Each structure stands twice: as C-alpha cells, then as structure tokens.
Amino acid sequence: MHDNPAQDDYQWPVCVTPRCGRQLWVAEAGRYACRPCEDQTAKRLTELGPLFRRLNDTATLMRGARRPGGATSGSRTPPIPPRLEVLALTANGGVATRLRDIEDSWRTALGWTVAPWRGSPAQAVPAHLKFLANNLPWAVSSYESVGQDIDDLRRLHAECVAVAANEHRPGRVNIGRCPARYDDGTPCRADLTATASSHRVHCGQCGARWETLGEWKQLREQQDAVLREDAGVAA
C-alpha cells in the first residue's frame, strides 16, 4: 500500500520569478527559474553593456561641458542640458551599484569572498556583467532568491532602454562659437550646436569638425582660449 499524498494536494513547482509563475517542465525539475526566464536574463545582461556605455558617453559630455570650479562670465556658453535620469544610472548608486548588490548576494550564497571595489562605474559594470552572466546557470538552479534578482535585472534593463530611446531624437543646443581659425588667424566664430547623444560637432560655415570625445575636450579648450583672447582685447 502506498501512502503518497492525494494528487489534488500536489502543487506543481512554478518559476519563482515575479510576473512569470510558469509551471516548470519535468526537465526543469530542481530549478527555481524556468529556462525562458534564464534566456531572457542572459540576453539582458548582454545588452546592458552597450546600453551603459552609450549612457555613460552622454553623461560624460554633460559633465564635461563646463569644468567644475572654472571661471564663469556672461559670455560662457550653456552646457549640454543635464538629464538627471542619465546621470542617476551612470553615477555611483546607478547601474554599477545595482549590479554589484546582486553579485554580492550571489557570492555570499556561494560562500565566496565579496568582490572588492572595482573603481569607477565604467570599470565596474563590465566586471559585474561578466560575473552575473557566468554564474546565471548556477543561480537559476541553486539560488532560492534568484527570482527577485531576475526581476531587478529586468527593471534595470527596461530603465536603460527607456532612457537610451529618449536619446534618439534629442534637441540641439548652442554650445558656443566655432574657434577654428582661417589662414589669417581670425577665428571663424560661427554658432555651433550639439546634442546630448553625440560628441560629434560640425561647423557649417568653415567645415571644422570635432569627431571624438578627445576632440570635444579640445573644442572646449579652444573656445576658452578665444574667450580669453577676446577678454584681453576688450580690456
């Protein structure tokens, strides 16, 4: 005689991920999260790297448009307008911190040493993403709280996608006058514009171009030099 419980009392195991709750297949026995959730999370981890780099480039331009502590005057040009949601995701407490918290919880569950601080968010994010991607198969099979982490990664990915999508058609802002010089040494002085999603600047009057982030910084230095020159003439 078998004393197995009545089938009506048996609850088939389901995926622990919030918003999912799929019943696990027989082949998924012993797992906490279903394979579709694992596959989607792996895809999001892969996409988060490029998304973060794009947002971080935009944040760098926002911070670099005006040097902290620099002298200001009425002739100073406005910086590219900061977007708080971009800065919040790329600064401490943003993407890097949220990924670190998940990694630390996995390391604790595994009995591993908690990872040391990895430097700036730009340095830390790739390391966190690599760890999470490599250990995701363990987490979905052996870590009871993995469902909440999967949901946290889903929300983080969605935030980055939404903010990045809003960069597709940014408005253009005036960033000052062109400092490029003609053959006689006279500055061009044509109005320059830029967007928060790109560091490429092109002068429509003299044809000067600033294509890279390093050249963007040179542009700001050249503009400052012209301002100082003008101030000396005015004096």
PDB file of C-alpha atoms in Angstrom, residues 53-193:
ATOM      1  CA  ARG A  53      28.414  52.632 -22.490  1.00  0.00           C
ATOM      2  CA  ARG A  54      26.046  54.759 -24.533  1.00  0.00           C
ATOM      3  CA  LEU A  55      24.509  56.396 -21.457  1.00  0.00           C
ATOM      4  CA  ASN A  56      27.925  56.890 -19.879  1.00  0.00           C
ATOM      5  CA  ASP A  57      29.193  58.679 -23.009  1.00  0.00           C
ATOM      6  CA  THR A  58      26.212  61.035 -22.800  1.00  0.00           C
ATOM      7  CA  ALA A  59      26.828  61.632 -19.083  1.00  0.00           C
ATOM      8  CA  THR A  60      30.496  62.381 -19.781  1.00  0.00           C
ATOM      9  CA  LEU A  61      29.532  65.093 -22.246  1.00  0.00           C
ATOM     10  CA  MET A  62      27.097  66.588 -19.746  1.00  0.00           C
ATOM     11  CA  ARG A  63      29.737  66.727 -17.023  1.00  0.00           C
ATOM     12  CA  GLY A  64      32.479  67.919 -19.380  1.00  0.00           C
ATOM     13  CA  ALA A  65      30.552  70.777 -20.934  1.00  0.00           C
ATOM     14  CA  ARG A  66      31.635  73.029 -18.074  1.00  0.00           C
ATOM     15  CA  ARG A  67      34.644  72.321 -15.916  1.00  0.00           C
ATOM     16  CA  PRO A  68      33.887  72.315 -12.172  1.00  0.00           C
ATOM     17  CA  GLY A  69      35.406  75.328 -10.451  1.00  0.00           C
ATOM     18  CA  GLY A  70      36.194  77.079 -13.725  1.00  0.00           C
ATOM     19  CA  ALA A  71      35.785  80.803 -14.091  1.00  0.00           C
ATOM     20  CA  THR A  72      32.463  81.929 -15.462  1.00  0.00           C
ATOM     21  CA  SER A  73      31.285  85.050 -17.200  1.00  0.00           C
ATOM     22  CA  GLY A  74      28.347  86.317 -19.134  1.00  0.00           C
ATOM     23  CA  SER A  75      29.980  85.067 -22.315  1.00  0.00           C
ATOM     24  CA  ARG A  76      30.159  81.464 -21.138  1.00  0.00           C
ATOM     25  CA  THR A  77      28.129  79.114 -23.301  1.00  0.00           C
ATOM     26  CA  PRO A  78      25.499  76.859 -21.720  1.00  0.00           C
ATOM     27  CA  PRO A  79      26.455  73.233 -21.137  1.00  0.00           C
ATOM     28  CA  ILE A  80      24.530  70.446 -22.792  1.00  0.00           C
ATOM     29  CA  PRO A  81      21.388  70.219 -20.614  1.00  0.00           C
ATOM     30  CA  PRO A  82      21.837  67.514 -17.976  1.00  0.00           C
ATOM     31  CA  ARG A  83      19.263  64.763 -17.801  1.00  0.00           C
ATOM     32  CA  LEU A  84      19.001  63.516 -14.252  1.00  0.00           C
ATOM     33  CA  GLU A  85      17.848  60.046 -15.295  1.00  0.00           C
ATOM     34  CA  VAL A  86      21.031  59.592 -17.354  1.00  0.00           C
ATOM     35  CA  LEU A  87      23.291  60.803 -14.566  1.00  0.00           C
ATOM     36  CA  ALA A  88      21.452  58.668 -11.984  1.00  0.00           C
ATOM     37  CA  LEU A  89      22.060  55.495 -13.985  1.00  0.00           C
ATOM     38  CA  THR A  90      25.734  56.162 -14.697  1.00  0.00           C
ATOM     39  CA  ALA A  91      26.851  57.530 -11.325  1.00  0.00           C
ATOM     40  CA  ASN A  92      27.511  55.677  -8.081  1.00  0.00           C
ATOM     41  CA  GLY A  93      24.224  54.213  -6.929  1.00  0.00           C
ATOM     42  CA  GLY A  94      23.128  53.556 -10.504  1.00  0.00           C
ATOM     43  CA  VAL A  95      23.745  50.585 -12.808  1.00  0.00           C
ATOM     44  CA  ALA A  96      27.089  49.636 -11.243  1.00  0.00           C
ATOM     45  CA  THR A  97      25.752  49.623  -7.694  1.00  0.00           C
ATOM     46  CA  ARG A  98      22.626  47.664  -8.550  1.00  0.00           C
ATOM     47  CA  LEU A  99      24.646  45.016 -10.384  1.00  0.00           C
ATOM     48  CA  ARG A 100      27.158  44.891  -7.534  1.00  0.00           C
ATOM     49  CA  ASP A 101      24.410  44.237  -4.983  1.00  0.00           C
ATOM     50  CA  ILE A 102      23.197  41.210  -6.962  1.00  0.00           C
ATOM     51  CA  GLU A 103      26.742  39.914  -7.418  1.00  0.00           C
ATOM     52  CA  ASP A 104      27.461  40.292  -3.691  1.00  0.00           C
ATOM     53  CA  SER A 105      24.333  38.316  -2.765  1.00  0.00           C
ATOM     54  CA  TRP A 106      25.348  35.505  -5.116  1.00  0.00           C
ATOM     55  CA  ARG A 107      28.894  35.479  -3.773  1.00  0.00           C
ATOM     56  CA  THR A 108      27.567  35.274  -0.220  1.00  0.00           C
ATOM     57  CA  ALA A 109      25.301  32.355  -1.136  1.00  0.00           C
ATOM     58  CA  LEU A 110      28.241  30.586  -2.770  1.00  0.00           C
ATOM     59  CA  GLY A 111      30.481  31.220   0.224  1.00  0.00           C
ATOM     60  CA  TRP A 112      32.859  33.270  -1.916  1.00  0.00           C
ATOM     61  CA  THR A 113      34.682  36.441  -0.963  1.00  0.00           C
ATOM     62  CA  VAL A 114      32.682  39.549  -1.700  1.00  0.00           C
ATOM     63  CA  ALA A 115      34.298  41.307  -4.657  1.00  0.00           C
ATOM     64  CA  PRO A 116      36.381  44.394  -3.840  1.00  0.00           C
ATOM     65  CA  TRP A 117      35.521  47.831  -5.166  1.00  0.00           C
ATOM     66  CA  ARG A 118      36.340  47.893  -8.877  1.00  0.00           C
ATOM     67  CA  GLY A 119      36.914  51.578  -9.499  1.00  0.00           C
ATOM     68  CA  SER A 120      34.610  53.821 -11.496  1.00  0.00           C
ATOM     69  CA  PRO A 121      31.199  52.625 -12.738  1.00  0.00           C
ATOM     70  CA  ALA A 122      32.659  52.396 -16.248  1.00  0.00           C
ATOM     71  CA  GLN A 123      35.266  49.939 -14.936  1.00  0.00           C
ATOM     72  CA  ALA A 124      32.917  48.054 -12.630  1.00  0.00           C
ATOM     73  CA  VAL A 125      29.907  47.430 -14.882  1.00  0.00           C
ATOM     74  CA  PRO A 126      31.685  45.097 -17.361  1.00  0.00           C
ATOM     75  CA  ALA A 127      33.122  43.065 -14.457  1.00  0.00           C
ATOM     76  CA  HIS A 128      29.727  42.737 -12.757  1.00  0.00           C
ATOM     77  CA  LEU A 129      28.009  41.749 -16.009  1.00  0.00           C
ATOM     78  CA  LYS A 130      30.646  39.092 -16.714  1.00  0.00           C
ATOM     79  CA  PHE A 131      30.246  37.585 -13.239  1.00  0.00           C
ATOM     80  CA  LEU A 132      26.449  37.517 -13.436  1.00  0.00           C
ATOM     81  CA  ALA A 133      26.417  36.023 -16.934  1.00  0.00           C
ATOM     82  CA  ASN A 134      28.915  33.304 -15.961  1.00  0.00           C
ATOM     83  CA  ASN A 135      27.026  32.366 -12.793  1.00  0.00           C
ATOM     84  CA  LEU A 136      23.445  32.702 -14.034  1.00  0.00           C
ATOM     85  CA  PRO A 137      23.131  28.926 -14.716  1.00  0.00           C
ATOM     86  CA  TRP A 138      24.046  28.254 -11.076  1.00  0.00           C
ATOM     87  CA  ALA A 139      21.642  30.891  -9.769  1.00  0.00           C
ATOM     88  CA  VAL A 140      18.543  29.670 -11.612  1.00  0.00           C
ATOM     89  CA  SER A 141      19.175  26.134 -10.362  1.00  0.00           C
ATOM     90  CA  SER A 142      20.502  26.669  -6.847  1.00  0.00           C
ATOM     91  CA  TYR A 143      19.747  30.148  -5.513  1.00  0.00           C
ATOM     92  CA  GLU A 144      16.318  30.449  -3.935  1.00  0.00           C
ATOM     93  CA  SER A 145      16.126  34.249  -4.244  1.00  0.00           C
ATOM     94  CA  VAL A 146      17.075  34.298  -7.921  1.00  0.00           C
ATOM     95  CA  GLY A 147      13.552  35.282  -8.974  1.00  0.00           C
ATOM     96  CA  GLN A 148      13.839  38.706  -7.354  1.00  0.00           C
ATOM     97  CA  ASP A 149      17.273  39.244  -8.910  1.00  0.00           C
ATOM     98  CA  ILE A 150      15.925  38.340 -12.347  1.00  0.00           C
ATOM     99  CA  ASP A 151      13.119  40.857 -11.858  1.00  0.00           C
ATOM    100  CA  ASP A 152      15.582  43.526 -10.678  1.00  0.00           C
ATOM    101  CA  LEU A 153      17.677  42.973 -13.806  1.00  0.00           C
ATOM    102  CA  ARG A 154      14.550  43.190 -15.953  1.00  0.00           C
ATOM    103  CA  ARG A 155      13.632  46.550 -14.426  1.00  0.00           C
ATOM    104  CA  LEU A 156      17.189  47.872 -14.694  1.00  0.00           C
ATOM    105  CA  HIS A 157      17.358  46.851 -18.355  1.00  0.00           C
ATOM    106  CA  ALA A 158      13.974  48.471 -19.037  1.00  0.00           C
ATOM    107  CA  GLU A 159      15.123  51.737 -17.413  1.00  0.00           C
ATOM    108  CA  CYS A 160      18.283  51.832 -19.519  1.00  0.00           C
ATOM    109  CA  VAL A 161      16.367  51.072 -22.715  1.00  0.00           C
ATOM    110  CA  ALA A 162      13.792  53.783 -21.977  1.00  0.00           C
ATOM    111  CA  VAL A 163      16.408  56.437 -21.210  1.00  0.00           C
ATOM    112  CA  ALA A 164      18.542  55.480 -24.212  1.00  0.00           C
ATOM    113  CA  ALA A 165      15.496  55.529 -26.507  1.00  0.00           C
ATOM    114  CA  ASN A 166      14.823  59.098 -25.469  1.00  0.00           C
ATOM    115  CA  GLU A 167      18.267  59.975 -26.838  1.00  0.00           C
ATOM    116  CA  HIS A 168      17.331  59.024 -30.403  1.00  0.00           C
ATOM    117  CA  ARG A 169      15.943  62.431 -31.346  1.00  0.00           C
ATOM    118  CA  PRO A 170      17.451  64.889 -28.902  1.00  0.00           C
ATOM    119  CA  GLY A 171      17.075  68.601 -29.326  1.00  0.00           C
ATOM    120  CA  ARG A 172      20.078  70.593 -30.424  1.00  0.00           C
ATOM    121  CA  VAL A 173      21.569  73.242 -28.157  1.00  0.00           C
ATOM    122  CA  ASN A 174      24.004  76.046 -28.840  1.00  0.00           C
ATOM    123  CA  ILE A 175      27.446  75.253 -27.430  1.00  0.00           C
ATOM    124  CA  GLY A 176      29.193  78.493 -28.342  1.00  0.00           C
ATOM    125  CA  ARG A 177      31.082  79.771 -31.334  1.00  0.00           C
ATOM    126  CA  CYS A 178      33.491  77.964 -33.618  1.00  0.00           C
ATOM    127  CA  PRO A 179      37.101  78.574 -32.503  1.00  0.00           C
ATOM    128  CA  ALA A 180      38.686  77.279 -35.718  1.00  0.00           C
ATOM    129  CA  ARG A 181      40.916  79.833 -37.405  1.00  0.00           C
ATOM    130  CA  TYR A 182      41.189  80.868 -41.026  1.00  0.00           C
ATOM    131  CA  ASP A 183      44.568  81.224 -42.750  1.00  0.00           C
ATOM    132  CA  ASP A 184      44.945  84.782 -41.454  1.00  0.00           C
ATOM    133  CA  GLY A 185      44.434  83.617 -37.857  1.00  0.00           C
ATOM    134  CA  THR A 186      40.927  85.039 -37.499  1.00  0.00           C
ATOM    135  CA  PRO A 187      38.529  82.785 -35.543  1.00  0.00           C
ATOM    136  CA  CYS A 188      35.509  81.546 -37.501  1.00  0.00           C
ATOM    137  CA  ARG A 189      33.028  82.387 -34.685  1.00  0.00           C
ATOM    138  CA  ALA A 190      30.068  80.666 -36.340  1.00  0.00           C
ATOM    139  CA  ASP A 191      27.460  79.287 -33.929  1.00  0.00           C
ATOM    140  CA  LEU A 192      27.966  75.609 -33.078  1.00  0.00           C
ATOM    141  CA  THR A 193      25.274  73.187 -31.931  1.00  0.00           C
TER     142      THR A 193
END
